[in-house]
CSV table of C-alpha atoms in Angstrom, one decimal:
chain,number,residue,atom,x,y,z
A,57,MET,CA,-8.5,32.2,27.6
A,58,ALA,CA,-9.1,28.5,27.9
A,59,ARG,CA,-6.2,26.2,26.9
A,60,LYS,CA,-6.8,24.3,23.6
A,61,VAL,CA,-6.1,20.6,24.1
A,62,ALA,CA,-6.3,17.5,22.0
A,63,VAL,CA,-8.2,14.4,22.9
A,64,TYR,CA,-6.5,11.2,21.8
A,65,THR,CA,-8.4,7.9,21.7
A,66,ARG,CA,-7.2,4.5,20.6
A,67,ILE,CA,-8.3,0.8,20.8
A,68,SER,CA,-6.3,-2.1,19.4
A,69,ARG,CA,-9.2,-4.2,18.2
A,70,ASP,CA,-12.7,-3.2,17.2
A,71,ASP,CA,-14.1,-6.6,16.2
A,72,GLU,CA,-17.6,-5.2,15.8
A,73,GLY,CA,-16.5,-2.2,13.8
A,74,ASP,CA,-18.9,0.1,15.6
A,75,GLY,CA,-16.3,2.3,17.3
A,76,LEU,CA,-18.0,2.1,20.7
A,77,GLY,CA,-14.7,1.7,22.6
A,78,VAL,CA,-13.1,4.9,21.3
A,79,THR,CA,-16.4,6.7,21.8
A,80,ARG,CA,-16.4,5.9,25.5
A,81,GLN,CA,-12.8,7.1,25.8
A,82,ARG,CA,-13.7,10.4,24.1
A,83,GLN,CA,-16.6,11.0,26.3
A,84,ASP,CA,-14.6,10.5,29.5
A,85,CYS,CA,-11.7,12.7,28.1
A,86,GLU,CA,-14.1,15.5,27.2
A,87,ARG,CA,-15.6,15.4,30.6
A,88,LEU,CA,-12.2,15.7,32.3
A,89,ALA,CA,-11.2,18.6,30.0
A,90,ASP,CA,-14.5,20.4,30.9
A,91,LEU,CA,-13.8,19.9,34.6
A,92,ARG,CA,-10.3,21.4,34.2
A,93,GLY,CA,-11.7,24.4,32.2
A,94,TRP,CA,-9.9,23.4,28.9
A,95,SER,CA,-11.3,23.7,25.4
A,96,VAL,CA,-11.1,20.5,23.2
A,97,ALA,CA,-9.7,21.7,19.9
A,98,LYS,CA,-9.6,18.4,18.1
A,99,VAL,CA,-10.2,14.7,18.7
A,100,TYR,CA,-7.6,12.4,17.3
A,101,GLU,CA,-8.9,8.8,16.9
A,102,ASP,CA,-7.0,5.6,16.0
A,103,ASN,CA,-9.6,2.9,16.0
A,104,ASP,CA,-8.7,-0.7,15.6
A,105,VAL,CA,-4.9,0.2,15.6
A,106,SER,CA,-2.2,-1.4,17.7
A,107,ALA,CA,0.3,0.8,19.5
A,108,TYR,CA,2.6,-2.3,20.3
A,109,LYS,CA,3.3,-3.6,16.8
A,110,ARG,CA,6.4,-1.9,15.4
A,111,ASN,CA,5.3,-2.0,11.8
A,112,VAL,CA,1.9,-0.4,12.4
A,113,ARG,CA,1.7,3.4,11.7
A,114,ARG,CA,-0.9,5.4,13.7
A,115,PRO,CA,-1.9,8.2,11.4
A,116,GLU,CA,-3.9,10.2,14.0
A,117,TYR,CA,-1.1,9.9,16.6
A,118,GLU,CA,1.4,11.2,14.1
A,119,LEU,CA,-0.8,14.1,13.2
A,120,MET,CA,-1.3,14.9,16.9
A,121,LEU,CA,2.4,15.0,17.5
A,122,SER,CA,2.8,17.3,14.5
A,123,ASP,CA,0.1,19.7,15.6
A,124,LEU,CA,1.5,19.7,19.2
A,125,ALA,CA,5.0,20.5,18.0
A,126,ALA,CA,3.6,23.3,15.7
A,127,GLY,CA,1.8,25.0,18.5
A,128,LEU,CA,-1.7,24.4,17.2
A,129,ILE,CA,-2.7,22.7,20.5
A,130,ASP,CA,-1.6,23.3,24.0
A,131,GLY,CA,-1.8,19.8,25.5
A,132,VAL,CA,-3.1,16.3,25.3
A,133,VAL,CA,-5.9,14.4,27.2
A,134,SER,CA,-6.1,10.6,26.9
A,135,TYR,CA,-8.0,8.0,28.8
A,136,ASP,CA,-4.8,6.2,29.9
A,137,LEU,CA,-1.1,6.5,29.2
A,138,ASP,CA,-1.1,3.1,27.4
A,139,ARG,CA,-3.6,4.5,24.9
A,140,LEU,CA,-0.9,6.9,23.8
A,141,ALA,CA,2.2,4.7,23.9
A,142,ARG,CA,3.2,1.0,24.4
A,143,GLN,CA,6.5,1.4,22.7
A,144,PRO,CA,9.2,3.5,24.6
A,145,LYS,CA,10.2,5.3,21.4
A,146,ASP,CA,6.7,6.7,21.0
A,147,LEU,CA,6.7,8.1,24.6
A,148,GLU,CA,10.2,9.6,24.0
A,149,ARG,CA,8.9,11.5,21.0
A,150,LEU,CA,6.1,13.0,23.1
A,151,ILE,CA,8.5,13.9,25.9
A,152,GLU,CA,10.8,15.6,23.4
A,153,ILE,CA,7.9,17.9,22.3
A,154,PHE,CA,7.3,18.7,26.0
A,155,ASP,CA,11.0,19.6,26.3
A,156,ASN,CA,10.8,22.0,23.4
A,157,ARG,CA,7.5,23.6,24.4
A,158,LYS,CA,7.2,24.6,28.0
A,159,ARG,CA,3.9,24.8,29.9
A,160,LEU,CA,2.2,22.1,27.8
A,161,THR,CA,-0.7,20.3,29.5
A,162,PHE,CA,-1.0,16.5,29.8
A,163,ALA,CA,-3.7,14.6,31.6
A,164,THR,CA,-5.3,11.1,31.7
A,165,VAL,CA,-8.6,10.0,33.0
A,166,THR,CA,-7.1,7.1,35.1
A,167,ASN,CA,-4.2,9.1,36.7
A,168,ASP,CA,-2.3,12.3,36.2
A,169,ILE,CA,1.3,12.3,35.1
A,170,ASP,CA,3.4,15.5,34.8
A,171,LEU,CA,5.5,15.1,31.7
A,172,SER,CA,7.2,18.4,32.4
A,173,SER,CA,8.9,17.0,35.6
A,174,ALA,CA,11.7,14.5,35.9
A,175,ASP,CA,9.7,12.3,38.4
A,176,GLY,CA,6.7,12.4,36.1
A,177,ARG,CA,8.7,11.3,33.1
A,178,THR,CA,10.4,8.5,35.0
A,179,MET,CA,7.0,7.3,36.2
A,180,ALA,CA,5.7,7.5,32.6
A,181,ARG,CA,8.6,5.5,31.3
A,182,VAL,CA,8.1,2.8,33.9
A,183,MET,CA,4.4,2.5,33.1
A,184,VAL,CA,5.1,2.3,29.3
A,185,ALA,CA,7.8,-0.4,29.9
A,186,PHE,CA,5.3,-2.5,31.9
A,187,ALA,CA,2.6,-2.0,29.3
A,188,ASN,CA,5.1,-3.1,26.6
A,189,LYS,CA,5.9,-6.2,28.6
A,190,SER,CA,2.2,-7.0,29.0
A,191,SER,CA,1.7,-6.7,25.3
A,192,HIS,CA,4.7,-8.9,24.7
A,193,ASP,CA,3.5,-11.6,27.1
A,194,THR,CA,0.1,-11.5,25.4
A,195,ALA,CA,1.6,-11.8,22.0
A,196,ARG,CA,3.8,-14.7,23.1
A,197,ARG,CA,0.8,-16.6,24.6
A,198,LEU,CA,-1.3,-16.0,21.5
A,199,LYS,CA,1.6,-17.2,19.3
A,200,ARG,CA,1.8,-20.4,21.3
A,201,LYS,CA,-1.9,-20.9,21.2
A,202,HIS,CA,-2.0,-20.5,17.4
A,203,LEU,CA,0.8,-22.9,17.0
A,204,GLU,CA,-1.0,-25.5,19.1
A,205,LEU,CA,-4.1,-25.0,17.1
A,206,ALA,CA,-2.1,-25.4,13.9
A,207,MET,CA,-0.4,-28.6,15.0
A,208,SER,CA,-3.8,-30.1,15.8
A,209,GLY,CA,-5.1,-29.1,12.3
A,210,LYS,CA,-7.5,-26.5,13.5
A,211,SER,CA,-8.1,-23.1,12.1
A,212,SER,CA,-6.9,-20.0,14.0
A,213,GLY,CA,-10.1,-18.1,13.3
A,214,GLY,CA,-10.6,-15.2,10.9
A,215,PRO,CA,-12.7,-15.0,7.8
A,216,ALA,CA,-13.1,-18.2,5.7
A,217,PRO,CA,-10.8,-18.3,2.6
A,218,TYR,CA,-12.5,-18.2,-0.8
A,219,GLY,CA,-13.7,-21.7,-1.5
A,220,TRP,CA,-15.2,-22.4,1.9
A,221,GLN,CA,-18.5,-21.2,3.4
A,222,LYS,CA,-18.5,-17.9,5.2
A,223,ASP,CA,-20.5,-19.3,8.2
A,224,ASP,CA,-18.6,-22.6,8.4
A,225,PRO,CA,-14.9,-22.4,7.2
A,226,ASN,CA,-14.6,-26.2,7.4
A,227,LYS,CA,-17.2,-26.8,4.7
A,228,VAL,CA,-16.6,-26.3,1.0
A,229,ASP,CA,-18.6,-23.7,-0.8
A,230,LEU,CA,-19.6,-25.8,-3.9
A,231,GLU,CA,-20.0,-22.8,-6.2
A,232,ALA,CA,-16.7,-21.2,-5.3
A,233,ALA,CA,-14.9,-24.6,-5.5
A,234,ARG,CA,-16.3,-25.1,-9.0
A,235,HIS,CA,-14.8,-21.7,-10.0
A,236,ILE,CA,-11.4,-22.6,-8.4
A,237,ARG,CA,-11.2,-26.0,-10.2
A,238,ALA,CA,-12.2,-24.4,-13.6
A,239,ALA,CA,-9.5,-21.7,-13.1
A,240,GLN,CA,-6.9,-24.3,-12.1
A,241,ASN,CA,-7.6,-26.4,-15.3
A,242,GLU,CA,-7.1,-23.2,-17.3
A,243,ILE,CA,-3.7,-22.6,-15.7
A,244,LEU,CA,-2.7,-26.2,-16.5
A,245,ALA,CA,-3.8,-25.5,-20.1
A,246,GLY,CA,-1.6,-22.4,-20.3
A,247,VAL,CA,-4.0,-19.6,-19.4
A,248,ARG,CA,-2.4,-16.7,-17.5
A,249,ILE,CA,-3.6,-15.7,-14.0
A,250,GLY,CA,-4.1,-12.2,-15.3
A,251,THR,CA,-6.7,-13.5,-17.8
A,252,ILE,CA,-8.5,-15.4,-15.0
A,253,ARG,CA,-8.4,-12.4,-12.8
A,254,THR,CA,-10.0,-10.2,-15.5
A,255,ARG,CA,-12.8,-12.7,-16.0
A,256,TRP,CA,-13.4,-13.2,-12.3
A,257,HIS,CA,-13.7,-9.4,-11.9
A,258,GLU,CA,-16.2,-9.2,-14.8
A,259,GLN,CA,-18.3,-12.0,-13.3
A,260,GLY,CA,-17.9,-10.9,-9.6
A,261,ILE,CA,-16.0,-14.0,-8.6
A,262,GLY,CA,-13.4,-14.3,-5.8
A,263,ARG,CA,-14.7,-12.1,-3.0
A,264,PRO,CA,-12.8,-8.9,-3.8
A,265,ARG,CA,-11.8,-7.0,-0.7
A,266,GLU,CA,-14.1,-4.2,0.5
A,267,GLY,CA,-13.1,-0.9,-0.9
A,268,THR,CA,-11.0,-2.3,-3.8
A,269,LYS,CA,-12.1,-2.2,-7.5
A,270,ARG,CA,-10.8,-5.7,-8.2
A,271,THR,CA,-9.0,-8.6,-6.6
A,272,ALA,CA,-5.3,-8.2,-6.7
A,273,HIS,CA,-3.2,-10.5,-9.0
A,274,HIS,CA,-1.3,-12.1,-6.0
A,275,HIS,CA,-4.6,-12.7,-4.2
A,276,VAL,CA,-6.0,-14.6,-7.2
A,277,GLU,CA,-2.8,-16.6,-7.4
A,278,PHE,CA,-3.0,-17.5,-3.7
A,279,MET,CA,-6.6,-18.6,-4.1
A,280,LEU,CA,-5.6,-21.1,-6.7
A,281,THR,CA,-2.4,-22.3,-5.0
A,282,ASN,CA,-3.4,-22.1,-1.3
A,283,PRO,CA,-2.1,-25.3,0.5
A,284,ARG,CA,-5.4,-25.4,2.3
A,285,LEU,CA,-7.0,-26.6,-1.0
A,286,CYS,CA,-5.5,-30.0,-0.5
A,287,GLY,CA,-5.8,-30.0,3.3
A,288,TYR,CA,-2.3,-28.8,4.3
A,289,ARG,CA,-2.2,-26.7,7.4
A,290,THR,CA,0.1,-23.6,7.2
A,291,TYR,CA,1.8,-21.5,9.9
A,292,HIS,CA,3.2,-18.1,9.0
A,293,GLY,CA,2.9,-18.9,5.3
A,294,GLU,CA,4.8,-22.2,5.5
A,295,ILE,CA,3.4,-25.8,5.3
A,296,LEU,CA,3.5,-27.1,8.9
A,297,LEU,CA,5.2,-30.4,9.5
A,298,SER,CA,4.4,-32.9,12.3
A,299,ASP,CA,7.0,-34.5,14.5
A,300,ASP,CA,7.4,-37.4,11.9
A,301,GLY,CA,8.1,-34.9,9.1
A,302,GLU,CA,4.7,-35.2,7.4
A,303,PRO,CA,2.5,-32.2,6.5
A,304,VAL,CA,-0.2,-31.5,9.2
A,305,ILE,CA,-3.6,-32.1,7.7
A,306,GLY,CA,-6.4,-29.7,8.6
A,307,GLU,CA,-9.9,-30.7,9.7
A,308,TRP,CA,-11.7,-28.9,6.9
A,309,GLU,CA,-13.0,-30.4,3.6
A,310,THR,CA,-10.6,-30.3,0.7
A,311,ILE,CA,-11.1,-29.0,-2.9
A,312,ASN,CA,-8.0,-30.7,-4.5
A,313,THR,CA,-6.1,-33.8,-4.1
A,314,VAL,CA,-2.4,-33.3,-3.2
A,315,GLU,CA,-1.4,-34.3,-6.8
A,316,GLU,CA,-3.8,-31.8,-8.4
A,317,TRP,CA,-2.6,-29.0,-6.1
A,318,GLU,CA,1.1,-29.8,-6.8
A,319,ALA,CA,0.4,-29.7,-10.5
A,320,VAL,CA,-1.1,-26.2,-10.4
A,321,CYS,CA,1.7,-24.9,-8.2
A,322,SER,CA,4.3,-26.4,-10.6
A,323,ALA,CA,2.5,-24.7,-13.6
A,324,VAL,CA,2.5,-21.3,-11.8
A,325,ALA,CA,6.2,-21.7,-10.7
A,326,GLU,CA,7.4,-22.7,-14.2
A,327,ARG,CA,5.5,-19.9,-15.9
A,328,LYS,CA,7.2,-17.4,-13.5
A,329,ARG,CA,10.6,-18.8,-14.3
A,330,ALA,CA,10.0,-18.7,-18.0
A,331,ASN,CA,8.4,-15.2,-17.9
A,332,PRO,CA,9.8,-13.0,-15.1
A,333,SER,CA,7.7,-10.0,-14.1
A,334,PRO,CA,7.6,-7.6,-17.1
A,335,ALA,CA,8.3,-3.9,-17.0
A,336,ALA,CA,5.3,-1.6,-16.4
A,337,GLY,CA,3.3,-1.2,-19.6
A,338,LYS,CA,4.7,-4.3,-21.3
A,339,PRO,CA,2.3,-7.2,-20.6
A,340,LEU,CA,3.3,-10.8,-21.5
A,341,ALA,CA,0.0,-11.7,-23.0
A,342,ARG,CA,-0.1,-12.2,-26.8
A,343,LYS,CA,-2.9,-10.4,-28.6
A,344,TYR,CA,-2.7,-12.5,-31.8
A,345,LEU,CA,-3.3,-16.2,-32.1
A,346,LEU,CA,-0.4,-17.1,-34.4
A,347,SER,CA,2.3,-14.7,-33.1
A,348,GLY,CA,5.4,-16.7,-32.6
A,349,ILE,CA,3.8,-19.8,-34.3
A,350,ALA,CA,3.8,-18.4,-37.8
A,351,ARG,CA,7.1,-18.2,-39.7
A,352,CYS,CA,8.2,-16.5,-42.9
A,353,GLY,CA,8.6,-18.8,-45.9
A,354,LEU,CA,11.7,-17.0,-47.1
A,355,CYS,CA,13.8,-16.2,-44.0
A,356,HIS,CA,12.0,-18.6,-41.6
A,357,ASN,CA,11.9,-15.9,-38.9
A,358,LYS,CA,8.9,-15.8,-36.6
A,359,ILE,CA,6.0,-13.6,-37.7
A,360,ARG,CA,4.0,-11.6,-35.3
A,361,GLY,CA,0.6,-9.9,-35.6
A,362,GLN,CA,0.1,-6.2,-35.8
A,363,ILE,CA,-2.6,-3.7,-36.5
A,364,SER,CA,-3.1,-3.0,-40.2
A,365,ARG,CA,-2.1,0.6,-41.2
A,366,LEU,CA,-5.0,0.7,-43.7
A,367,TRP,CA,-7.7,-0.4,-41.2
A,368,LYS,CA,-10.2,2.1,-40.0
A,369,PRO,CA,-13.5,1.5,-38.0
A,370,GLY,CA,-16.2,0.5,-40.4
A,371,SER,CA,-13.8,-0.3,-43.3
A,372,LYS,CA,-13.7,-3.7,-45.0
A,373,VAL,CA,-9.9,-3.9,-44.7
A,374,SER,CA,-8.6,-6.5,-42.3
A,375,LYS,CA,-8.0,-5.1,-38.8
A,376,TYR,CA,-4.7,-6.8,-38.4
A,377,ASN,CA,-2.2,-8.9,-40.3
A,378,TYR,CA,0.9,-11.0,-39.8
A,379,GLN,CA,4.1,-9.4,-41.1
A,380,CYS,CA,7.7,-10.6,-41.2
A,381,SER,CA,9.4,-7.6,-39.6
A,382,VAL,CA,12.9,-6.3,-40.3
A,383,VAL,CA,13.0,-4.8,-36.8
A,384,ASN,CA,12.7,-8.4,-35.4
A,385,GLY,CA,15.5,-9.7,-37.7
A,386,GLY,CA,13.3,-10.8,-40.6
A,387,CYS,CA,13.4,-10.0,-44.3
A,388,GLY,CA,10.2,-7.9,-44.2
A,389,LYS,CA,9.0,-9.4,-47.5
A,390,VAL,CA,6.2,-11.7,-46.4
A,391,GLY,CA,2.9,-10.8,-44.8
A,392,ARG,CA,-0.7,-12.0,-44.7
A,393,VAL,CA,-4.1,-10.8,-43.5
A,394,GLY,CA,-4.9,-12.0,-40.0
A,395,GLU,CA,-8.5,-13.3,-39.9
A,396,PRO,CA,-8.5,-15.6,-42.9
A,397,MET,CA,-5.2,-17.2,-42.0
A,398,GLU,CA,-6.3,-17.8,-38.4
A,399,ASP,CA,-9.7,-19.2,-39.5
A,400,LEU,CA,-8.0,-21.6,-41.8
A,401,ILE,CA,-5.6,-22.9,-39.1
A,402,ILE,CA,-8.4,-23.2,-36.5
A,403,ASP,CA,-10.5,-25.3,-38.9
A,404,LEU,CA,-7.6,-27.5,-39.8
A,405,VAL,CA,-6.6,-28.1,-36.2
A,406,LEU,CA,-10.1,-28.8,-35.0
A,407,GLU,CA,-10.6,-31.3,-37.8
A,408,GLU,CA,-7.3,-33.0,-37.1
A,409,GLN,CA,-8.1,-33.4,-33.4
A,410,ARG,CA,-11.6,-34.7,-34.1
A,411,LYS,CA,-10.1,-37.4,-36.4
A,412,ARG,CA,-7.4,-38.3,-33.8
A,413,ALA,CA,-10.1,-38.6,-31.1
A,414,ALA,CA,-12.2,-40.9,-33.3
A,415,GLU,CA,-9.2,-43.1,-34.1
A,416,ASP,CA,-7.8,-43.3,-30.5
A,417,GLY,CA,-11.2,-43.7,-28.8
A,418,SER,CA,-11.2,-43.1,-25.0
A,419,PRO,CA,-7.6,-42.5,-23.8
A,420,ALA,CA,-6.3,-45.1,-21.4
A,421,LEU,CA,-5.9,-44.0,-17.8
A,422,MET,CA,-2.2,-43.0,-17.4
A,423,GLU,CA,-0.3,-43.7,-14.2
A,424,TRP,CA,2.8,-42.1,-12.9
A,425,LEU,CA,5.6,-44.6,-12.9
A,426,GLY,CA,7.4,-43.1,-9.9
A,427,GLU,CA,4.6,-43.6,-7.4
A,428,ALA,CA,6.2,-46.7,-5.8
A,429,GLU,CA,9.6,-45.0,-5.4
A,430,PHE,CA,8.0,-41.9,-4.0
A,431,LYS,CA,6.2,-43.9,-1.4
A,432,SER,CA,9.3,-45.9,-0.5
A,433,VAL,CA,11.4,-42.7,0.0
A,434,SER,CA,8.7,-41.0,2.0
A,435,ASP,CA,8.4,-44.1,4.3
A,436,ASP,CA,12.2,-44.1,4.8
A,437,ILE,CA,12.1,-40.4,5.8
A,438,LYS,CA,9.3,-41.0,8.2
A,439,ALA,CA,11.0,-44.1,9.7
A,440,LEU,CA,14.3,-42.1,10.2
A,441,THR,CA,12.5,-39.2,11.8
A,442,THR,CA,10.5,-41.4,14.2
A,443,ALA,CA,13.7,-43.3,15.2
A,444,ALA,CA,15.5,-40.1,15.9
A,445,ASN,CA,12.5,-38.8,18.0
A,446,ASN,CA,12.5,-42.1,20.0
A,447,ARG,CA,16.3,-41.8,20.4
A,448,GLU,CA,16.8,-45.2,18.7
A,449,ILE,CA,19.4,-43.6,16.4
A,450,THR,CA,21.7,-40.7,16.8
A,451,MET,CA,21.0,-37.3,15.2
A,452,SER,CA,24.5,-37.5,13.6
A,453,SER,CA,23.5,-40.8,11.8
A,454,VAL,CA,20.2,-39.3,10.7
A,455,LEU,CA,21.8,-36.2,9.2
A,456,GLN,CA,24.2,-38.4,7.1
A,457,ILE,CA,21.2,-40.1,5.4
A,458,LEU,CA,18.3,-37.7,5.6
A,459,PRO,CA,19.4,-34.9,3.2
A,460,ASP,CA,19.8,-37.3,0.2
A,461,LEU,CA,16.4,-38.9,0.9
A,462,GLU,CA,14.7,-35.4,1.2
A,463,ARG,CA,16.4,-34.3,-2.1
A,464,ARG,CA,15.2,-37.4,-3.9
A,465,ARG,CA,11.7,-37.0,-2.4
A,466,ASP,CA,11.5,-33.4,-3.7
A,467,GLU,CA,12.7,-34.4,-7.1
A,468,LEU,CA,10.0,-37.1,-7.3
A,469,LYS,CA,7.3,-34.6,-6.1
A,470,LEU,CA,8.3,-32.3,-8.9
A,471,GLU,CA,8.2,-35.1,-11.4
A,472,ARG,CA,4.7,-36.1,-10.2
A,473,ALA,CA,3.5,-32.5,-10.5
A,474,ARG,CA,4.8,-32.2,-14.0
A,475,PHE,CA,3.2,-35.5,-14.9
A,476,GLN,CA,-0.2,-34.4,-13.5
A,477,ARG,CA,0.1,-31.1,-15.4
A,478,LYS,CA,0.9,-32.9,-18.6
A,479,LEU,CA,-2.1,-35.2,-18.0
A,480,LYS,CA,-4.5,-32.4,-17.3
A,481,ARG,CA,-3.3,-30.6,-20.5
A,482,ALA,CA,-3.9,-33.7,-22.6
A,483,GLU,CA,-7.4,-34.0,-21.1
A,484,SER,CA,-8.2,-30.3,-21.7
A,485,VAL,CA,-7.1,-30.6,-25.4
A,486,SER,CA,-9.2,-33.7,-25.9
A,487,GLU,CA,-12.3,-31.9,-24.7
A,488,GLY,CA,-14.5,-31.5,-27.8
A,489,ILE,CA,-14.8,-28.0,-29.2
A,490,LYS,CA,-17.6,-28.1,-31.8
A,491,ASN,CA,-16.8,-25.2,-34.0
A,492,ARG,CA,-14.7,-22.1,-34.6
A,493,GLU,CA,-17.0,-19.9,-32.6
A,494,GLU,CA,-16.5,-22.0,-29.5
A,495,PHE,CA,-12.8,-21.9,-30.1
A,496,ARG,CA,-12.8,-18.1,-30.3
A,497,ASP,CA,-14.6,-17.9,-27.0
A,498,LEU,CA,-11.6,-19.5,-25.2
A,499,PRO,CA,-8.8,-17.3,-23.7
A,500,ILE,CA,-6.0,-16.6,-26.1
A,501,GLU,CA,-3.5,-18.7,-24.1
A,502,ARG,CA,-5.9,-21.6,-24.3
A,503,GLN,CA,-6.3,-21.2,-28.0
A,504,GLN,CA,-2.6,-21.2,-28.6
A,505,GLU,CA,-2.2,-24.3,-26.4
A,506,ILE,CA,-4.7,-26.2,-28.6
A,507,ILE,CA,-2.9,-25.0,-31.8
A,508,LEU,CA,0.5,-26.0,-30.4
A,509,HIS,CA,-0.8,-29.5,-29.4
A,510,SER,CA,-1.2,-30.2,-33.1
A,511,LEU,CA,1.2,-27.9,-34.9
A,512,SER,CA,4.8,-27.0,-34.3
A,513,ALA,CA,4.7,-24.0,-36.8
A,514,VAL,CA,2.7,-22.4,-39.6
A,515,VAL,CA,4.8,-21.4,-42.6
A,516,VAL,CA,3.6,-18.4,-44.6
A,517,HIS,CA,4.9,-18.5,-48.2
A,518,PRO,CA,5.2,-15.3,-50.3
A,519,ALA,CA,2.2,-14.4,-52.5
A,520,GLY,CA,4.1,-12.8,-55.3
A,521,ARG,CA,3.3,-9.6,-57.2
A,522,GLY,CA,0.0,-8.3,-58.4
A,523,ARG,CA,-3.4,-8.3,-56.8
A,524,ARG,CA,-3.2,-10.4,-53.6
A,525,ILE,CA,-6.2,-12.6,-52.9
A,526,PHE,CA,-5.9,-14.9,-49.9
A,527,ASN,CA,-4.7,-18.2,-51.1
A,528,PRO,CA,-4.8,-21.1,-48.5
A,529,ASP,CA,-2.3,-23.1,-50.5
A,530,LEU,CA,0.4,-20.6,-49.4
A,531,ILE,CA,-0.2,-21.4,-45.8
A,532,GLU,CA,1.6,-24.5,-44.8
A,533,PRO,CA,0.9,-26.1,-41.4
A,534,ILE,CA,3.7,-28.1,-39.9
A,535,TRP,CA,2.1,-31.0,-38.0
A,536,ARG,CA,3.5,-32.6,-34.9
A,537,GLU,CA,4.4,-36.3,-35.3
């Protein structure tokens, strides 16, 4: 009876995605098995999978070892030993199976090694050690090459990030850039990334990865805060600095200025600090416009929106209302139907903002007052670094001065980012919204930001006993000065 053997094929990179490399290996292995009179029971194929990287799992290799240990196959045929293993630990696992199961068959197309003998195992270990060293040397050379490319501001290859043309990653994709800028403005106006992600998914924006239903939250966040947007070159996820301590600038077209990019990053970071990741099933997004803004006129506790118990599909009863809740520490005595109260506040706010815009006219261009100091501190850091590189000053002297300068520079960068964010928010609020319908089309976070730009709170006074008809006089807006 012919021995049942496995054919194992592997290739580290299949750039074309056509699997021709592993196909050629399989054909040669099957030809060898046929010459030896063995029957190929199964082909195990790991295409486009590295055997050198420690954090990469080869599913077909693991399955082959399991089947070999279980006695489902009687041996292995591979094109070469380095197709099977480039890490000594992977070879030792295979040798251990050969120890436990005698008379197993092992062969390669390039040369035969007897894993059942001490000499054969020694030779196999030496060959894997040399293959591992070869992979290590290649990885080291590639790492040095990528660092050199990065320092010169060049791209290291790979697909173009969203925002740049697929066929030329140095040129901006104007349509994608427009979506990115619009989303960044929304972030500065208080809109959540999750809201942007949902809309992008509905509109097919953002180049979702093949095989995924929608772009992941952290991918959308990275698209909107990628240092590449303002020209900064990164290396292993960090902004790369030149010898003089300045960020390395890439050779591609930019979508943001440095100040715009910093403002967006600051807005995202501050939101994360204010709202840490919620537990599963408990989203941070508010469903109701005046939740947390409306307050009870009796106990002054915050009032939140909730679905009306009396509402049913098709009924004339309001779908939701605002109720002072005992559970949240309130008196539970004040409530109001949702839609009429929201419509009243929206109309009042839009009218107030239209009047303010007419009185103020075009807002004067605001400038950040710390720009001169920031430039001076940055120039001092650059001068110190250059002097140290030229051995004009000792490193000991540099380290006594540099930390304080760097700390002040980082403080000023944060102040600049906050200023830009505040400026963008003011600009977004001043954008004319013609009517209530346009207001309702905005994301809920954006609506709340507009409301809070004019109001600090909305006080809901009790309506008293008897038939309750919505009375706008019992809704008191508290205007900001």
